[in-house]
mmCIF file of C-alpha atoms in Angstrom:
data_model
loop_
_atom_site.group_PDB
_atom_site.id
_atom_site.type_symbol
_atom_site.label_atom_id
_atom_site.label_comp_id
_atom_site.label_asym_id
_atom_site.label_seq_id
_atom_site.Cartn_x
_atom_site.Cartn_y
_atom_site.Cartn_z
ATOM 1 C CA UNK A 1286 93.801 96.972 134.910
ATOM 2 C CA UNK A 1287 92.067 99.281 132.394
ATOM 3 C CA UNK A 1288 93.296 101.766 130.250
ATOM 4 C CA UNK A 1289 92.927 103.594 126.798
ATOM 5 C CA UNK A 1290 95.092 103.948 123.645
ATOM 6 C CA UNK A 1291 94.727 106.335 120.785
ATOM 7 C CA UNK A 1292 96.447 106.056 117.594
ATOM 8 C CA UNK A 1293 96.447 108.420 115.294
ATOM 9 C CA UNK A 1294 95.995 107.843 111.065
ATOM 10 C CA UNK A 1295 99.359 108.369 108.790
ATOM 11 C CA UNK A 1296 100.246 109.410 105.623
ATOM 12 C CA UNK A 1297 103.468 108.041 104.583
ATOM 13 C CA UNK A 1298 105.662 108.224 101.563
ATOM 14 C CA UNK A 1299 104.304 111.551 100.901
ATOM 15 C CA UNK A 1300 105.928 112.021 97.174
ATOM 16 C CA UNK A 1301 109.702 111.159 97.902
ATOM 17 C CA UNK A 1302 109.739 110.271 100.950
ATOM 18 C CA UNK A 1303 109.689 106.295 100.537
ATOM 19 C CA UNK A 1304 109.567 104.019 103.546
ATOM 20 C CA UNK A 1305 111.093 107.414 105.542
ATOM 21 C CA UNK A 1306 108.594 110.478 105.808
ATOM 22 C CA UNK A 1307 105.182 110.492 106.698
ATOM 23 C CA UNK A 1308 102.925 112.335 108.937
ATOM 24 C CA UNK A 1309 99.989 112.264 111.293
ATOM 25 C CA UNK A 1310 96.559 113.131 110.679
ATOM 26 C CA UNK A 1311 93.059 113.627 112.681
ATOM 27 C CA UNK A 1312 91.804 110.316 112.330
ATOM 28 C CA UNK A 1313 92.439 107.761 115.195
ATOM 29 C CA UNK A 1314 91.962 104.230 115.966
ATOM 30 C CA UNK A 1315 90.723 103.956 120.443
ATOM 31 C CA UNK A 1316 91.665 100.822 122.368
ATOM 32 C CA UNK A 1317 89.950 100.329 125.472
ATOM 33 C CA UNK A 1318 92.083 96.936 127.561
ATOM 34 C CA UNK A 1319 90.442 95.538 130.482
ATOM 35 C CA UNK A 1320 91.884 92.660 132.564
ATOM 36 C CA UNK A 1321 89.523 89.532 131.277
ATOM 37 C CA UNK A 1322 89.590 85.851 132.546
ATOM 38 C CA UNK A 1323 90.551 85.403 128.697
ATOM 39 C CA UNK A 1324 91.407 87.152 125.988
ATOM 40 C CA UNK A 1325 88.889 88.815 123.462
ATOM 41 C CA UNK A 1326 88.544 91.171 120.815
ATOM 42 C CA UNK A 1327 85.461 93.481 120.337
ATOM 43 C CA UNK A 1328 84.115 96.073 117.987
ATOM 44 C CA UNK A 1329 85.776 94.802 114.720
ATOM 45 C CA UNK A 1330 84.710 92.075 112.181
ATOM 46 C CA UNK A 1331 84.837 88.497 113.077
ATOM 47 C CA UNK A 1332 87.800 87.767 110.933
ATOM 48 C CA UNK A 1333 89.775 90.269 112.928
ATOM 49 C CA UNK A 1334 88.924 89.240 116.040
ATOM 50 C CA UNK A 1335 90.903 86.177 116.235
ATOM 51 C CA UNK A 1336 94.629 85.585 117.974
ATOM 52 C CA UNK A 1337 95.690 86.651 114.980
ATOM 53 C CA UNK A 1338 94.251 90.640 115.607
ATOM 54 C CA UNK A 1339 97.550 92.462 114.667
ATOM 55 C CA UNK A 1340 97.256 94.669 117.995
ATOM 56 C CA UNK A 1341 97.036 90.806 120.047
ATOM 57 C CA UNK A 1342 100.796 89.851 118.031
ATOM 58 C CA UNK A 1343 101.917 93.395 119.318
ATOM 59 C CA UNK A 1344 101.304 93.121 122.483
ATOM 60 C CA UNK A 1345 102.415 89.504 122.490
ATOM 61 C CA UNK A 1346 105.730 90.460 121.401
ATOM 62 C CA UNK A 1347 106.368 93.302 122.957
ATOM 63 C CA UNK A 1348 105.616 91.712 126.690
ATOM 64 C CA UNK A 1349 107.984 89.188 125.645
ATOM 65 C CA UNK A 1350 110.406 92.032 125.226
ATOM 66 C CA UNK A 1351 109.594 93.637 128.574
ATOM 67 C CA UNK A 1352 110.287 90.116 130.169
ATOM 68 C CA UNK A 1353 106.748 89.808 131.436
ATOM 69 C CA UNK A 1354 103.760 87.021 131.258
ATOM 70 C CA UNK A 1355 100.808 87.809 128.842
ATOM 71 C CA UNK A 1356 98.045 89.006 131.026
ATOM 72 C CA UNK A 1357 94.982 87.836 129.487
ATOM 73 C CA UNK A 1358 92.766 90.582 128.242
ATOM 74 C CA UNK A 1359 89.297 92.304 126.943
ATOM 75 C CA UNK A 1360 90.084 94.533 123.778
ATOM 76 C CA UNK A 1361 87.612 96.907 122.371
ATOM 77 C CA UNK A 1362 88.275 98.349 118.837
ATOM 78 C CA UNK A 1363 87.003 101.688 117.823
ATOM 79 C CA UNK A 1364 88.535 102.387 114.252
ATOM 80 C CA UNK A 1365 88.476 105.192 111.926
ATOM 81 C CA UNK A 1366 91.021 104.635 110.467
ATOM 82 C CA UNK A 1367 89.558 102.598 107.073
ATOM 83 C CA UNK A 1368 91.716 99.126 106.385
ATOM 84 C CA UNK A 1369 94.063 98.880 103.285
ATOM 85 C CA UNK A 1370 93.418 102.279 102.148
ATOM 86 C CA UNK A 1371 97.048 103.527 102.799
ATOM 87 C CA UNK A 1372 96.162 105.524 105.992
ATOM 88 C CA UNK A 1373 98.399 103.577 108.305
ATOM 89 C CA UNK A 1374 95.725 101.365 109.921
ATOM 90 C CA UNK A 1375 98.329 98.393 110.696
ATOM 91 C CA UNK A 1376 101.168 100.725 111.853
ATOM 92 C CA UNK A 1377 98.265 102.101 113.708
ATOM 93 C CA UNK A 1378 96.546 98.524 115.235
ATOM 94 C CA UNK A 1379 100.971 97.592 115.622
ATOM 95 C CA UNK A 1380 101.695 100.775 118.186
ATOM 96 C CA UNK A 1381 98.855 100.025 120.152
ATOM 97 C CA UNK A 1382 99.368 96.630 120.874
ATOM 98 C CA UNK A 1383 103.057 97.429 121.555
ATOM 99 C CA UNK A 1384 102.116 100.450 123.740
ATOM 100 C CA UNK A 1385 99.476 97.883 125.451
ATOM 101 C CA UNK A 1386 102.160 95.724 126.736
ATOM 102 C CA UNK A 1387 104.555 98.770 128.185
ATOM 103 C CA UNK A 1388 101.231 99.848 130.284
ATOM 104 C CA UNK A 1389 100.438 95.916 131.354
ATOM 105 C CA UNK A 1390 104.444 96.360 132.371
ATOM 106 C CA UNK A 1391 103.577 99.175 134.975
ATOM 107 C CA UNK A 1392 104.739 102.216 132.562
ATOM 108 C CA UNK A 1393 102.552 105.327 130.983
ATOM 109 C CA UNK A 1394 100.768 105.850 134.473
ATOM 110 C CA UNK A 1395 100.548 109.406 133.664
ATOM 111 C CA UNK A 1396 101.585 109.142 129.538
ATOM 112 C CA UNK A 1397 104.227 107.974 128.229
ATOM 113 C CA UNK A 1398 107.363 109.733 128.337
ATOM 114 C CA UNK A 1399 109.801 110.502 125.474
ATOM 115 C CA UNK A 1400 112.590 107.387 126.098
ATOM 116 C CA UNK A 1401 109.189 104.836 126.805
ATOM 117 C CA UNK A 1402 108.104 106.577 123.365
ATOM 118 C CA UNK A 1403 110.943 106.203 121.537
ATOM 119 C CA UNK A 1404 111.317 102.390 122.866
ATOM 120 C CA UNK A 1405 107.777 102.025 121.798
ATOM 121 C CA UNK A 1406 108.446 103.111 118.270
ATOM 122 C CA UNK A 1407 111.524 101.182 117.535
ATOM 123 C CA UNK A 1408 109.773 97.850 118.786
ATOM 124 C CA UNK A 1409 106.363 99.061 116.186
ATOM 125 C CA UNK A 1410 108.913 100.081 113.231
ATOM 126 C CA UNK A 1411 111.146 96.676 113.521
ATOM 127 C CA UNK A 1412 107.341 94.902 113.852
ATOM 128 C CA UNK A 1413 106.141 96.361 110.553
ATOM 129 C CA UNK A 1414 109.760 96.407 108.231
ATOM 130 C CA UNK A 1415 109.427 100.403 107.901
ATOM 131 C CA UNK A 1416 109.348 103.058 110.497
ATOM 132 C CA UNK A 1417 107.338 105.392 108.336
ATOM 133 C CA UNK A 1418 104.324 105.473 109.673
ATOM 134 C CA UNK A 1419 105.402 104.140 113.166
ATOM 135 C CA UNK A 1420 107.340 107.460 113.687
ATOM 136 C CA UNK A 1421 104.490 109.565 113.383
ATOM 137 C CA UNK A 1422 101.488 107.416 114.530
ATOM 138 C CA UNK A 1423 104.006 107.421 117.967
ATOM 139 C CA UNK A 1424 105.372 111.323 117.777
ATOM 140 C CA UNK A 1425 102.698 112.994 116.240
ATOM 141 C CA UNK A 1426 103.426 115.850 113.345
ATOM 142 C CA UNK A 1427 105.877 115.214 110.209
ATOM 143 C CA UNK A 1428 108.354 112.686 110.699
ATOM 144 C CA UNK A 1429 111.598 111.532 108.401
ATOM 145 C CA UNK A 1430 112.878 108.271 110.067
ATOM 146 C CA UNK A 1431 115.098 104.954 109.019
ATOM 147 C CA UNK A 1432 115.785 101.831 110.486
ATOM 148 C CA UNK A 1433 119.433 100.613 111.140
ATOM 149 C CA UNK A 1434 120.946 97.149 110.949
ATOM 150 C CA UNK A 1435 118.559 94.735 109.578
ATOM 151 C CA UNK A 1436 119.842 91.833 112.009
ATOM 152 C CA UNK A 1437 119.022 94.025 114.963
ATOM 153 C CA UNK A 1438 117.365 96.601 114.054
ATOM 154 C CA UNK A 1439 117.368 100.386 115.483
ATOM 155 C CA UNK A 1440 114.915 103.136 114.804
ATOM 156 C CA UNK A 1441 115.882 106.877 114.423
ATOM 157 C CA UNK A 1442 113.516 109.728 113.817
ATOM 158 C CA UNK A 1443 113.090 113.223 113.557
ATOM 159 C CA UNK A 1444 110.056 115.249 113.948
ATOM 160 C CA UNK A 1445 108.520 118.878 113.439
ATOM 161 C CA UNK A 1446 105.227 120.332 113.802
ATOM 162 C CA UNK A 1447 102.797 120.770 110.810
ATOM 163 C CA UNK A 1448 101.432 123.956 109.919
ATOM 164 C CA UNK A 1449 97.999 124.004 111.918
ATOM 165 C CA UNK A 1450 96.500 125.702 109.182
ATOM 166 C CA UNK A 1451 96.943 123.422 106.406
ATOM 167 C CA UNK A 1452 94.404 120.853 105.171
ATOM 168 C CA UNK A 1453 94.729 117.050 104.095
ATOM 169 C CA UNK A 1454 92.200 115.713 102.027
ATOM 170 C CA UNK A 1455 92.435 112.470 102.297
ATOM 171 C CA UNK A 1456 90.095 110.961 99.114
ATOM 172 C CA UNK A 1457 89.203 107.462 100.096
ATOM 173 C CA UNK A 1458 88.394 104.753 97.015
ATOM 174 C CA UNK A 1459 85.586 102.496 97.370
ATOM 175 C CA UNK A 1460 88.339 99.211 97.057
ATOM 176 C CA UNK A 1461 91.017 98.346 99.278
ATOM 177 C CA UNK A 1462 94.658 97.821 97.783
ATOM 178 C CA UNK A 1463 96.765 95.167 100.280
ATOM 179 C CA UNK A 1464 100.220 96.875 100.897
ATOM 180 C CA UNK A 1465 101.756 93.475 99.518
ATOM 181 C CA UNK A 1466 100.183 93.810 95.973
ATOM 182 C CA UNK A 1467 102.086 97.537 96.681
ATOM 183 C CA UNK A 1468 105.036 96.481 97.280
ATOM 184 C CA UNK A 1469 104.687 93.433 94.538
ATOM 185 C CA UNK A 1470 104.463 96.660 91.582
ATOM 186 C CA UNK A 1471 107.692 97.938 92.522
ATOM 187 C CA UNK A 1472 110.913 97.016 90.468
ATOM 188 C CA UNK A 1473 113.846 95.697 92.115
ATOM 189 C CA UNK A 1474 116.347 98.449 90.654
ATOM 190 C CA UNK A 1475 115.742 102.226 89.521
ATOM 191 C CA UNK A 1476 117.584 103.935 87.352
ATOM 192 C CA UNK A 1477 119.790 106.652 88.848
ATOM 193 C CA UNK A 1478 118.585 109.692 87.674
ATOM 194 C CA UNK A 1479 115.546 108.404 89.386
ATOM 195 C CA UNK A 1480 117.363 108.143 92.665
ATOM 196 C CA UNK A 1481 119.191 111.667 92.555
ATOM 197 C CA UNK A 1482 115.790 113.119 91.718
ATOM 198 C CA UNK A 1483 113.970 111.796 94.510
ATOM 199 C CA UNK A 1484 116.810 112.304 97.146
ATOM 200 C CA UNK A 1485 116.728 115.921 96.241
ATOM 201 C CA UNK A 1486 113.025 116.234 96.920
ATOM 202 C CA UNK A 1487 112.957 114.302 100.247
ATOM 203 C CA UNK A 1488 115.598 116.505 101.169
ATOM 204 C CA UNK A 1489 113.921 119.880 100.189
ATOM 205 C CA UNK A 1490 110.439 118.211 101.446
ATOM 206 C CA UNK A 1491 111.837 118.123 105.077
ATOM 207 C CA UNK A 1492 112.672 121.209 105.266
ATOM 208 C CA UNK A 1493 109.750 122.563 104.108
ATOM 209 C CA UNK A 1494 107.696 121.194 106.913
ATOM 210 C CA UNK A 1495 109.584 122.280 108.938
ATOM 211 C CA UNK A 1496 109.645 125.853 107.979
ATOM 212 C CA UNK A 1497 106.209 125.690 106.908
ATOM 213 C CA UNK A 1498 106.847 126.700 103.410
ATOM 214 C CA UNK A 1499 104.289 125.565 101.108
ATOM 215 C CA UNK A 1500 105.913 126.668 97.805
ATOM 216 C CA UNK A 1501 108.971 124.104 98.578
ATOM 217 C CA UNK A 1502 106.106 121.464 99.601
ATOM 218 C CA UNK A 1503 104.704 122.008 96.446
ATOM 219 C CA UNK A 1504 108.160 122.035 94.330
ATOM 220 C CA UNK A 1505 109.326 118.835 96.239
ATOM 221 C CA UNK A 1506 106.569 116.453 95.940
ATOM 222 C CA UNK A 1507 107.232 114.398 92.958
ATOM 223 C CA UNK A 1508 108.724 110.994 92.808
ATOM 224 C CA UNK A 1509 109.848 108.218 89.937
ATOM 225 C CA UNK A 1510 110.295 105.302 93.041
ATOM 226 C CA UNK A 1511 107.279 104.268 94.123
ATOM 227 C CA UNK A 1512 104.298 106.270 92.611
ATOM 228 C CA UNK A 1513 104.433 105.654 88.418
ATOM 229 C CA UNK A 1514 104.531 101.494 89.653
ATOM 230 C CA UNK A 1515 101.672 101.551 92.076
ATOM 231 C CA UNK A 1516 99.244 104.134 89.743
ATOM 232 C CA UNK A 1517 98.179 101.578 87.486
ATOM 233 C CA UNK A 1518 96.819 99.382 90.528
ATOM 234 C CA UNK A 1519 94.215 102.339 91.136
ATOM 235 C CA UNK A 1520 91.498 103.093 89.287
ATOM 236 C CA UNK A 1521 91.231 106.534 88.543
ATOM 237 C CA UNK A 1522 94.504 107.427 90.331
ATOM 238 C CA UNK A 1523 95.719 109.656 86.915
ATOM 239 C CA UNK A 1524 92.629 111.354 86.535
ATOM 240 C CA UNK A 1525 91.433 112.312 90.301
ATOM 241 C CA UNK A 1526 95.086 113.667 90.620
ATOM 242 C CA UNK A 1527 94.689 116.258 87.603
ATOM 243 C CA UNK A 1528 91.480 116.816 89.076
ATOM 244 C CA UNK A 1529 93.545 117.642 92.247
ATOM 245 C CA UNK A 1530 96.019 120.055 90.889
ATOM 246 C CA UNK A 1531 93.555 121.993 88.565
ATOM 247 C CA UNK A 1532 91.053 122.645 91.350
ATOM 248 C CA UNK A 1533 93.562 124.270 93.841
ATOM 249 C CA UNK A 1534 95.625 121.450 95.483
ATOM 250 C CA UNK A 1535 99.236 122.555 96.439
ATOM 251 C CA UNK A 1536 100.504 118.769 96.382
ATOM 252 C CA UNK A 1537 99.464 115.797 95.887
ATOM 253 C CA UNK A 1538 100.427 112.197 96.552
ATOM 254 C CA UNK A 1539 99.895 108.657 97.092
ATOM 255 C CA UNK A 1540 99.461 107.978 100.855
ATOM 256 C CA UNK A 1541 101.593 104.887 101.602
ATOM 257 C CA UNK A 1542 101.134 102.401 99.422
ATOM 258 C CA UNK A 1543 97.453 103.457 98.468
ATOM 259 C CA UNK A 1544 95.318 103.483 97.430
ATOM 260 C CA UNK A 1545 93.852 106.536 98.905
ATOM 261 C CA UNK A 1546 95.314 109.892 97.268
ATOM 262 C CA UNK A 1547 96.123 112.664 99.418
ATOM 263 C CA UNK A 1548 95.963 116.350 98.990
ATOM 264 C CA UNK A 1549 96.997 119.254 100.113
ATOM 265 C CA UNK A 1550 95.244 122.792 100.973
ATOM 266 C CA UNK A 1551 96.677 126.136 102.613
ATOM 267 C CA UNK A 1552 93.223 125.967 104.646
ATOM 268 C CA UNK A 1553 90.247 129.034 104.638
ATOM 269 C CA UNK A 1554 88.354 129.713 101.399
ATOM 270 C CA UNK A 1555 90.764 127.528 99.234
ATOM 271 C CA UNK A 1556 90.328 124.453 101.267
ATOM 272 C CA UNK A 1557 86.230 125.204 100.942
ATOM 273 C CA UNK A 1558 86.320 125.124 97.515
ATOM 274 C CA UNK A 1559 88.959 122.294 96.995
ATOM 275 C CA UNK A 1560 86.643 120.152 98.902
ATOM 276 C CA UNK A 1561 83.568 121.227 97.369
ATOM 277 C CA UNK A 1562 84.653 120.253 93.838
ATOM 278 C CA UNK A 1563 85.985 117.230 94.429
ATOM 279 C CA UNK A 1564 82.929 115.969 96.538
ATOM 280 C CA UNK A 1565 81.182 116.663 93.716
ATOM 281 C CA UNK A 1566 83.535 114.862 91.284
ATOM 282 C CA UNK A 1567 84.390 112.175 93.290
ATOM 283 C CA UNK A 1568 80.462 110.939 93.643
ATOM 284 C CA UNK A 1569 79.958 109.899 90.322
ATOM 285 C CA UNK A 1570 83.344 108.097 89.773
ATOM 286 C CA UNK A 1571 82.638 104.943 87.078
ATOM 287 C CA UNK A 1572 84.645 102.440 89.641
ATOM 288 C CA UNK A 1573 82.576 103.780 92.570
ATOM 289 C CA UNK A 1574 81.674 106.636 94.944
ATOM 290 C CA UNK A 1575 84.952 108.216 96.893
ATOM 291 C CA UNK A 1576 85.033 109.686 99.875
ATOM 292 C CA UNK A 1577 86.862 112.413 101.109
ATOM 293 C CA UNK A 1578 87.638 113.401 104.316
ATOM 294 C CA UNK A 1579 89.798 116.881 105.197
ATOM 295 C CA UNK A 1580 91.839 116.397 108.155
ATOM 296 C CA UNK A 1581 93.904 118.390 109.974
ATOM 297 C CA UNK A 1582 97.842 117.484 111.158
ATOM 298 C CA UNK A 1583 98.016 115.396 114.547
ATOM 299 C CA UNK A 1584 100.980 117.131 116.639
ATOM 300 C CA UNK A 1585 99.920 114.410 119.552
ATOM 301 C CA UNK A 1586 100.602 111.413 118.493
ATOM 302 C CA UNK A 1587 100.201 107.887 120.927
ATOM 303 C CA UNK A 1588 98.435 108.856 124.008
ATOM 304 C CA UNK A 1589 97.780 106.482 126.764
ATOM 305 C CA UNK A 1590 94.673 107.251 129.894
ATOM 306 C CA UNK A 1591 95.044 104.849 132.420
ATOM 307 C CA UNK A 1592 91.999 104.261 134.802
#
């Protein structure tokens, strides 16, 4: 037995979208399995490489699903995808270890096909609470989902294609924010007029994905849930997005639960120069250097290549 996972990198939330939208991005995390006389991790720190890897309780509990033993194996880790940074790295290191354990059960021989994918996300979504960034690290492109029934719970989803031309600039701080401490900030009621605003947005924001309007993505990306609580976790969060909007940006938003801040370019000369200012701005930052990667949509998603 030896095969290969990819995974790609999420952005969920994206404005109004809380714990339902997000989309994938050109950034991946590559599994390699091979059968092993026992189990092992490879290619990530030592403190990850324990029974407690979160692709090793995936695949655990998804074979246990499937009805069938643990095989014991060899798991190499090569990860973009930076940790607590708000780029769906667990979702990500989640789907693979669930998608491990469908090909250990004699599926994805020649990819996985849409009910296997669909099976696969609702196991990763119920795994991590929130199918936002399951949905699209499994179906590629720009994905609104929810779970159902918290007892037993069922995943739904819909997906679209992203504009191929459009850019996300995904600017990376030099600290890590833990999605607990995230969730922690947030209050345990809103206000309504906070609710009505943001359903109107996630509602406008879908649609403009899918018609590739970038005017309605720019109108609809605001939000009073989750955003205003988490900003004062991240250094800099008020200023670099200012810094966003003035130099070209056409939206910006906190990716997940941070803290990396995403934004948005039409692509050609205005993505140039976005990126060019803010590499230069984003070097000399008083809480440390950013980085800033500009990444395109993944319309992929999960892919499996078994040998």
């Amino acid at each position: 037995m030896k095969f290969r996972i990819t995974v790609p990198a999420t952005s969920a939330n994206i404005g109004p979208g809380f714990d339902a939208m997000g989309l994938a991005l050109s950034l991946y995390n590559r599994f390699e399995i091979n059968q092993a006389d026992r189990t092992k991790v490879l290619g990530c720190e030592e403190q990850f490489a324990g029974p407690d890897n979160l692709f090793l309780q995936a695949f655990r509990h998804a074979a246990g699903l499937l009805g069938i033993g643990v095989p014991e194996i060899e798991l190499t880790v090569d990860a973009e995808i930076p940790l607590a940074r708000g780029l769906g790295s667990s979702a990500a290191m989640i789907v693979g270890g669930v998608a491990a354990a469908f090909v250990a059960a004699g599926m994805g021989g020649e990819g996985f096909d849409e009910d296997e994918k669909r099976r696969i996300f609702e196991i990763a979504a119920a795994l991590e609470g929130h199918p936002d960034n399951a949905a699209p690290a499994v179906f590629g492109g720009f994905c609104s989902s929810i779970l159902k029934n918290e007892d037993s719970p069922r995943a739904f989803y819909a997906r679209c294609s992203v504009d191929p031309n459009w850019r996300f600039h995904a600017l990376i701080p030099p600290f890590e924010l833990s999605t607990r401490k995230a969730r922690a900030a947030l209050p345990d009621s809103i206000p309504r007029r906070d609710a009505v605003f943001n359903l109107g947005r996630a509602a406008l924001l879908a649609l403009a994905f899918q018609t590739r309007r970038l005017d309605l993505v720019t109108a609809a990306c605001e939000d009073k849930i989750h955003q205003p609580y988490r900003a004062p976790l991240i250094a800099g969060y008020e200023e670099i997005t200012r810094m966003c909007e003035k130099t070209g940006a056409r939206a910006v938003w906190l990716s997940g639960a941070g803290p990396t801040i995403m934004a948005l370019s039409s692509g050609g000369a205005g993505t140039k120069e976005l990126f060019a200012v803010l590499n230069r701005e984003l070097e000399s930052r008083p809480e440390g250097a950013w980085r800033q990667l500009a990444l395109r949509a993944d319309d992929t998603g999960l892919k499996v290549e078994v040998s």
